[in-house]
PDB file of C-alpha atoms in Angstrom:
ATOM      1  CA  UNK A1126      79.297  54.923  15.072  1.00 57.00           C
ATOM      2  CA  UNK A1127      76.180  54.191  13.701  1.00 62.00           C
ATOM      3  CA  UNK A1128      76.558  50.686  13.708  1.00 67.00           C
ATOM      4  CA  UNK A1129      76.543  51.568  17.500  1.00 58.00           C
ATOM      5  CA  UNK A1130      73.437  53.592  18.041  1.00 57.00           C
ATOM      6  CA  UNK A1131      71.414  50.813  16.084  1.00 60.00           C
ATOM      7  CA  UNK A1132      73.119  48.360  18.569  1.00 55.00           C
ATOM      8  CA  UNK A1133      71.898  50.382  21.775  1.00 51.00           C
ATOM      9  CA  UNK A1134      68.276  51.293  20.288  1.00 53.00           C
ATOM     10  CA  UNK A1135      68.081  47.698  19.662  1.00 52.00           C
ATOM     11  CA  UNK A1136      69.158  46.403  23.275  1.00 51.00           C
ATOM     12  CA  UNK A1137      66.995  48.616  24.543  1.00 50.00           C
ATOM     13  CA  UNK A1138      63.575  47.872  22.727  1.00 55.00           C
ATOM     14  CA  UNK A1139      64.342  43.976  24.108  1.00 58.00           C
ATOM     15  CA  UNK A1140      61.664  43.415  26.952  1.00 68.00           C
ATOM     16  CA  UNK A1141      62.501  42.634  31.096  1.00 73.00           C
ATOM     17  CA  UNK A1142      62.043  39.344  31.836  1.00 80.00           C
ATOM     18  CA  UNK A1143      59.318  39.319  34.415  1.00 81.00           C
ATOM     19  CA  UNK A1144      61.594  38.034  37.130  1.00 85.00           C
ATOM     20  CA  UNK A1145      63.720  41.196  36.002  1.00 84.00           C
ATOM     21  CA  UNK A1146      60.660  43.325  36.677  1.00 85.00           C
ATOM     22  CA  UNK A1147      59.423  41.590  40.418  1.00 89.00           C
ATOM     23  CA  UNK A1148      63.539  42.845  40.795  1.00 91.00           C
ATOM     24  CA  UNK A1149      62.921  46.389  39.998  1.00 89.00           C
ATOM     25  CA  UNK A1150      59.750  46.541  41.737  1.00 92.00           C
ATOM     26  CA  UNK A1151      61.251  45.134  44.878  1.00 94.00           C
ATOM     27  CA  UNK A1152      64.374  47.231  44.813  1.00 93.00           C
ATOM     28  CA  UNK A1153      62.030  50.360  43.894  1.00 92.00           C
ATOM     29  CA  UNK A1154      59.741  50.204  46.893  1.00 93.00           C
ATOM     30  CA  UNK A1155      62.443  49.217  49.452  1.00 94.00           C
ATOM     31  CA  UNK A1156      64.898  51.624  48.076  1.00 91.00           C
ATOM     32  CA  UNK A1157      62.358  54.239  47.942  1.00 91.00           C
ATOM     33  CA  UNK A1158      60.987  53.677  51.455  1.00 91.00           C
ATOM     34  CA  UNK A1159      64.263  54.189  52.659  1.00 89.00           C
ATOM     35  CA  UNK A1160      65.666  56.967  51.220  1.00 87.00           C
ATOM     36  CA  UNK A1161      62.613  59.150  50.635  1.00 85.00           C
ATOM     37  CA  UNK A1162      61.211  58.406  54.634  1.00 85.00           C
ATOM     38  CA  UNK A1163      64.401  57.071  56.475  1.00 79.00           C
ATOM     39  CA  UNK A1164      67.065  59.542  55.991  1.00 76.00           C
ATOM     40  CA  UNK A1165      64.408  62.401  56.786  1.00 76.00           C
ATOM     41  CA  UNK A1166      63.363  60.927  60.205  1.00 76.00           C
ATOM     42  CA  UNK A1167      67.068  60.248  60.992  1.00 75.00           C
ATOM     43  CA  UNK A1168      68.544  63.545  59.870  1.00 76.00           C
ATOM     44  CA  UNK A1169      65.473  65.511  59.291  1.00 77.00           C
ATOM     45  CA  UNK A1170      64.580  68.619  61.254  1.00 82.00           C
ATOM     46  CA  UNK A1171      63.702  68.746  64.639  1.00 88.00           C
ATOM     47  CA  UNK A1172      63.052  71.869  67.031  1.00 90.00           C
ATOM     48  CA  UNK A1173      65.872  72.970  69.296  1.00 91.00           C
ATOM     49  CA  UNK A1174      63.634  72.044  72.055  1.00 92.00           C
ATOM     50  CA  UNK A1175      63.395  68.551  70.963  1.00 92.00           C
ATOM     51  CA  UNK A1176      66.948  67.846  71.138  1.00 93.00           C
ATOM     52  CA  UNK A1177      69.071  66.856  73.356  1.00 93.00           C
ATOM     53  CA  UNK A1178      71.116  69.005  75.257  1.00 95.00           C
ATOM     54  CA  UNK A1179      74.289  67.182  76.925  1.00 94.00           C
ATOM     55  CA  UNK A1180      77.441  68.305  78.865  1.00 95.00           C
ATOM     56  CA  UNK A1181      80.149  66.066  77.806  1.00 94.00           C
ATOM     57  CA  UNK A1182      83.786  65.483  78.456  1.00 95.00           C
ATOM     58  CA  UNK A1183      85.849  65.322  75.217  1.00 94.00           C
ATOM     59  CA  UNK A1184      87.693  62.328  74.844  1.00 94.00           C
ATOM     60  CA  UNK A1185      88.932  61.747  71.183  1.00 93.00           C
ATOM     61  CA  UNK A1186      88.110  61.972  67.369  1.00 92.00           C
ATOM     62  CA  UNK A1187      88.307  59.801  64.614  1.00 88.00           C
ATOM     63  CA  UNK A1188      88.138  61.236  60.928  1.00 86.00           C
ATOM     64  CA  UNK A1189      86.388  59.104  58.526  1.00 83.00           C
ATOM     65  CA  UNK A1190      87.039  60.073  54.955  1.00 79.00           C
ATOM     66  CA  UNK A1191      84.651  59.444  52.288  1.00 70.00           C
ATOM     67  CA  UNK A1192      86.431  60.321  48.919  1.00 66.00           C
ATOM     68  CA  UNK A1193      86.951  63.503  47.015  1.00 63.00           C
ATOM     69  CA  UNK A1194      88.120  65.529  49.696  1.00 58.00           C
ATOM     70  CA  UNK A1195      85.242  65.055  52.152  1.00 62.00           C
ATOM     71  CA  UNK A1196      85.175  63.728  56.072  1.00 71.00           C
ATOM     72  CA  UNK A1197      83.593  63.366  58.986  1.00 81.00           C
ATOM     73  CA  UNK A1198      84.674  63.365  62.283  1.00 89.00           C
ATOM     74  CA  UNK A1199      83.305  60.897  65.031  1.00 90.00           C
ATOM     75  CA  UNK A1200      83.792  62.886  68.888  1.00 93.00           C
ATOM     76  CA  UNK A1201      84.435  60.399  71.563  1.00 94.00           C
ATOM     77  CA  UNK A1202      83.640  61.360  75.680  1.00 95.00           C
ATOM     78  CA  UNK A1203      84.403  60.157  78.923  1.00 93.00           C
ATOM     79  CA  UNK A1204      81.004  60.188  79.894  1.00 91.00           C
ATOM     80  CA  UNK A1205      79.004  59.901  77.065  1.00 90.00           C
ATOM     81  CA  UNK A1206      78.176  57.279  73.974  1.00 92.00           C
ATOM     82  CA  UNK A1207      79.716  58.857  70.362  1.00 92.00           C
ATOM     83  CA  UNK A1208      78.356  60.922  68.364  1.00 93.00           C
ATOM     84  CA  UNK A1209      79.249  62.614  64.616  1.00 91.00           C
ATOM     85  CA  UNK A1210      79.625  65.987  62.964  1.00 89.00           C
ATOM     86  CA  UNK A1211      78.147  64.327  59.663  1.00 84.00           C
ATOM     87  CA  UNK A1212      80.136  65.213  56.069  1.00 80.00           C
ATOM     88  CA  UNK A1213      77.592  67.859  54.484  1.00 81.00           C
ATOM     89  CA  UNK A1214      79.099  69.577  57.634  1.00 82.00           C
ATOM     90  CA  UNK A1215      82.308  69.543  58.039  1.00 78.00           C
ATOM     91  CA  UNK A1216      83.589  72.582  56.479  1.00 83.00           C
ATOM     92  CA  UNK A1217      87.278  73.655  57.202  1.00 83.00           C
ATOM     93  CA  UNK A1218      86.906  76.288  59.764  1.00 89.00           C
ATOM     94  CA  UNK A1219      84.895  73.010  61.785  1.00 88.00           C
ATOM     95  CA  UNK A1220      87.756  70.183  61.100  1.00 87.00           C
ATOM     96  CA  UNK A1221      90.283  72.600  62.666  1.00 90.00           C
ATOM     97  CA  UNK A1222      88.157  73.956  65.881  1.00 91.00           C
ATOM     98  CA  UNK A1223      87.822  69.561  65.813  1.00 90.00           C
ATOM     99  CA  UNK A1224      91.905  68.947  65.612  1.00 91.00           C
ATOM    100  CA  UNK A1225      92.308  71.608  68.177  1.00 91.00           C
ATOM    101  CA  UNK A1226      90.143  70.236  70.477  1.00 92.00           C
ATOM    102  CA  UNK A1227      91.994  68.764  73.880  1.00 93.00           C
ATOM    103  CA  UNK A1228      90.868  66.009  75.866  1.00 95.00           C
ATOM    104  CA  UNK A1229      89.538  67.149  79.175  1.00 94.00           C
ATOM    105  CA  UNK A1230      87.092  69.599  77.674  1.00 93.00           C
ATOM    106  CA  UNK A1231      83.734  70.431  78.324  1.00 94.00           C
ATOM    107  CA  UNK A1232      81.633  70.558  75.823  1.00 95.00           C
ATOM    108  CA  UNK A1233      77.755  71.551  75.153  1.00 95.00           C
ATOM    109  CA  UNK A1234      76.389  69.798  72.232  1.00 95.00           C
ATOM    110  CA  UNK A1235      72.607  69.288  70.877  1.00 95.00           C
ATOM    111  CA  UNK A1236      72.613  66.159  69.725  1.00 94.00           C
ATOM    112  CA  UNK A1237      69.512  64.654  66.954  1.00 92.00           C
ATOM    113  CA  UNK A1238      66.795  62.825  68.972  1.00 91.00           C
ATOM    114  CA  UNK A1239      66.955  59.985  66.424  1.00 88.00           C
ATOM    115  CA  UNK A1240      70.389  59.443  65.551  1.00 87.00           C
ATOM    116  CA  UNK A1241      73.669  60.673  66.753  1.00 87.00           C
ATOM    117  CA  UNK A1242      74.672  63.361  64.858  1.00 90.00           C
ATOM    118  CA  UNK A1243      75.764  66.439  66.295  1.00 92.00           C
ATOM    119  CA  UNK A1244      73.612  69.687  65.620  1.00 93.00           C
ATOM    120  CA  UNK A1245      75.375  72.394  67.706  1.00 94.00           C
ATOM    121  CA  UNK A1246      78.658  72.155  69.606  1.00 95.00           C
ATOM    122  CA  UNK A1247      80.084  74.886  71.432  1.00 94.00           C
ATOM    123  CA  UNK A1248      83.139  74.911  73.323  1.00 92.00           C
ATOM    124  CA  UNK A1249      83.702  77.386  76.232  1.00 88.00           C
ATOM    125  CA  UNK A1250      81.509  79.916  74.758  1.00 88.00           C
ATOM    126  CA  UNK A1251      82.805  79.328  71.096  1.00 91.00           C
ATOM    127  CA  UNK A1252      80.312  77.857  68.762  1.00 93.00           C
ATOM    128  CA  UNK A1253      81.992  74.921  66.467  1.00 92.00           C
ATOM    129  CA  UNK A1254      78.410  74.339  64.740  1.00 92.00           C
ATOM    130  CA  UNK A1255      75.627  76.693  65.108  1.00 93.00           C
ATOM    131  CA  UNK A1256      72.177  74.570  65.359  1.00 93.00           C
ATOM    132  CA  UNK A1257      70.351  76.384  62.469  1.00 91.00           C
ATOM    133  CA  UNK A1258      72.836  76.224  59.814  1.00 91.00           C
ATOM    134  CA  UNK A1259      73.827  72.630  60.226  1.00 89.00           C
ATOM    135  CA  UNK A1260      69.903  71.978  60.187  1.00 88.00           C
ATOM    136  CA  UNK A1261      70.168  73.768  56.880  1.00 89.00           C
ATOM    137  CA  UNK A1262      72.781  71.656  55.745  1.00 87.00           C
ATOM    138  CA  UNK A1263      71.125  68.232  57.069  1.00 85.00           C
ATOM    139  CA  UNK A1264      68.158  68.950  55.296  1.00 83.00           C
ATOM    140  CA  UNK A1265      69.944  70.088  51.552  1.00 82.00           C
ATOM    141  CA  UNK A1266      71.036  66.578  52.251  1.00 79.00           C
ATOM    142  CA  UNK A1267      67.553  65.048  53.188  1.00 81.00           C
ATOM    143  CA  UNK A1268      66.227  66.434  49.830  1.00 83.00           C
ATOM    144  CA  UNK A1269      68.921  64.936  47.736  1.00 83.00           C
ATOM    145  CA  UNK A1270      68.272  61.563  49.386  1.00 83.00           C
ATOM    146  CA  UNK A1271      64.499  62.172  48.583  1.00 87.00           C
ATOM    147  CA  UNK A1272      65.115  62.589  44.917  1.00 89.00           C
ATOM    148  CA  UNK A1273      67.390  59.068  44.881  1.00 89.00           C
ATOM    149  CA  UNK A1274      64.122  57.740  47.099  1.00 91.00           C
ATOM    150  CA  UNK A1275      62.056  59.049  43.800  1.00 91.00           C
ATOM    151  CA  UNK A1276      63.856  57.543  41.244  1.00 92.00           C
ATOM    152  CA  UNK A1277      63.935  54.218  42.822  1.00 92.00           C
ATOM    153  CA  UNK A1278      59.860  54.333  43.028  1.00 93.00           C
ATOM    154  CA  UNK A1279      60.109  55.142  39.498  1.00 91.00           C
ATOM    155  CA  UNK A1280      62.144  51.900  39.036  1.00 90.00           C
ATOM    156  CA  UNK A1281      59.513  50.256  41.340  1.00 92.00           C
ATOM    157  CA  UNK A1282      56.193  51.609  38.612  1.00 91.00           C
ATOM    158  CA  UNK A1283      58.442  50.568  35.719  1.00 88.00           C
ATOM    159  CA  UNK A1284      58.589  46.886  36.786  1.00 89.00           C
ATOM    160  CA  UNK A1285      55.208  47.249  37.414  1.00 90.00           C
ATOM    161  CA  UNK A1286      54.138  48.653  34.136  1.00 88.00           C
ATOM    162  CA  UNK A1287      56.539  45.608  32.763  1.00 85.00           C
ATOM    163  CA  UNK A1288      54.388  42.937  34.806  1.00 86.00           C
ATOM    164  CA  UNK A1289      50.644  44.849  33.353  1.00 86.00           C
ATOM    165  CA  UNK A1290      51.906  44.663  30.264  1.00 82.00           C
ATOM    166  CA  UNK A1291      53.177  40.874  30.104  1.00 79.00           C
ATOM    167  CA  UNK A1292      49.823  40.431  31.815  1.00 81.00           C
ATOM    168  CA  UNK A1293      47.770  41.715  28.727  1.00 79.00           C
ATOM    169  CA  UNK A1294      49.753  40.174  26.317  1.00 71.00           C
TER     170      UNK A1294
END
């Protein structure tokens, strides 16, 4: 075992190659960029005013899953483009008001202004997903992207640190 431990603390003291370290830095700020800025302006919050309101004929679902238990459902229309109920959503009193849904239906959704998720969707008077919560739940998954977004900046500084230091040498 301790043969072991002196084997990692060793691997670990050997230096990045500086190709290993333009790597890290490029991977850093992309991957940063994205997850820290994109995911909030696609699934970010927006006012109920800003979104849009459509009356839509349901059509059809598909149900994506995604591993350990969790889905989400993609709504198809007659007479509009398709839109999601994303995963951090779907909870099980939403996946069976989705199942029970029958073609034919009118339904009034608020859809995001910058993607095509699905923020409230209310059929005949019954609300499937009320607009504030699933705003709540968009955004718990906004911040968990951010903190991915952070480490990979961290990644990006480290290769950069790497690079200062090879530099000086």
């Amino acid at each position: 075992m301790n043969s072991l431990i002196k084997k990692i603390k060793y691997e670990f003291r050997e230096p990045i190659p500086k190709f290993g370290a333009i790597i890290l830095i490029i991977i850093g700020f992309i991957g940063g960029t994205v997850f820290t800025f994109g995911m909030y302006y696609l699934e970010g919050s927006v006012p109920k005013s800003e979104a849009i309101f459509v009356k839509a004929t349901y059509a059809s679902y598909t149900e994506e899953y995604m591993g350990r238990g969790s889905s989400y459902f993609e709504l198809y229309f007659e007479d509009h483009k398709r839109v999601d109920i994303r995963t951090v959503c779907c909870s099980d009193e939403v996946s069976q008001s989705v199942y029970l849904l029958k073609p034919g239906t009118i339904l009034n959704l608020y859809i995001h202004p910058r993607s095509n998720t699905i923020l409230e969707l209310i059929d005949n008077g019954n609300v499937i997903l009320e607009y504030d919560e699933t705003i709540k739940k968009l955004l718990s998954e906004v911040k968990a992207f951010r903190v991915l977004g952070l480490i990979l900046y961290s990644w990006a500084v480290l290769g950069i640190i790497k690079i200062i230091r090879k530099i000086v040498r």
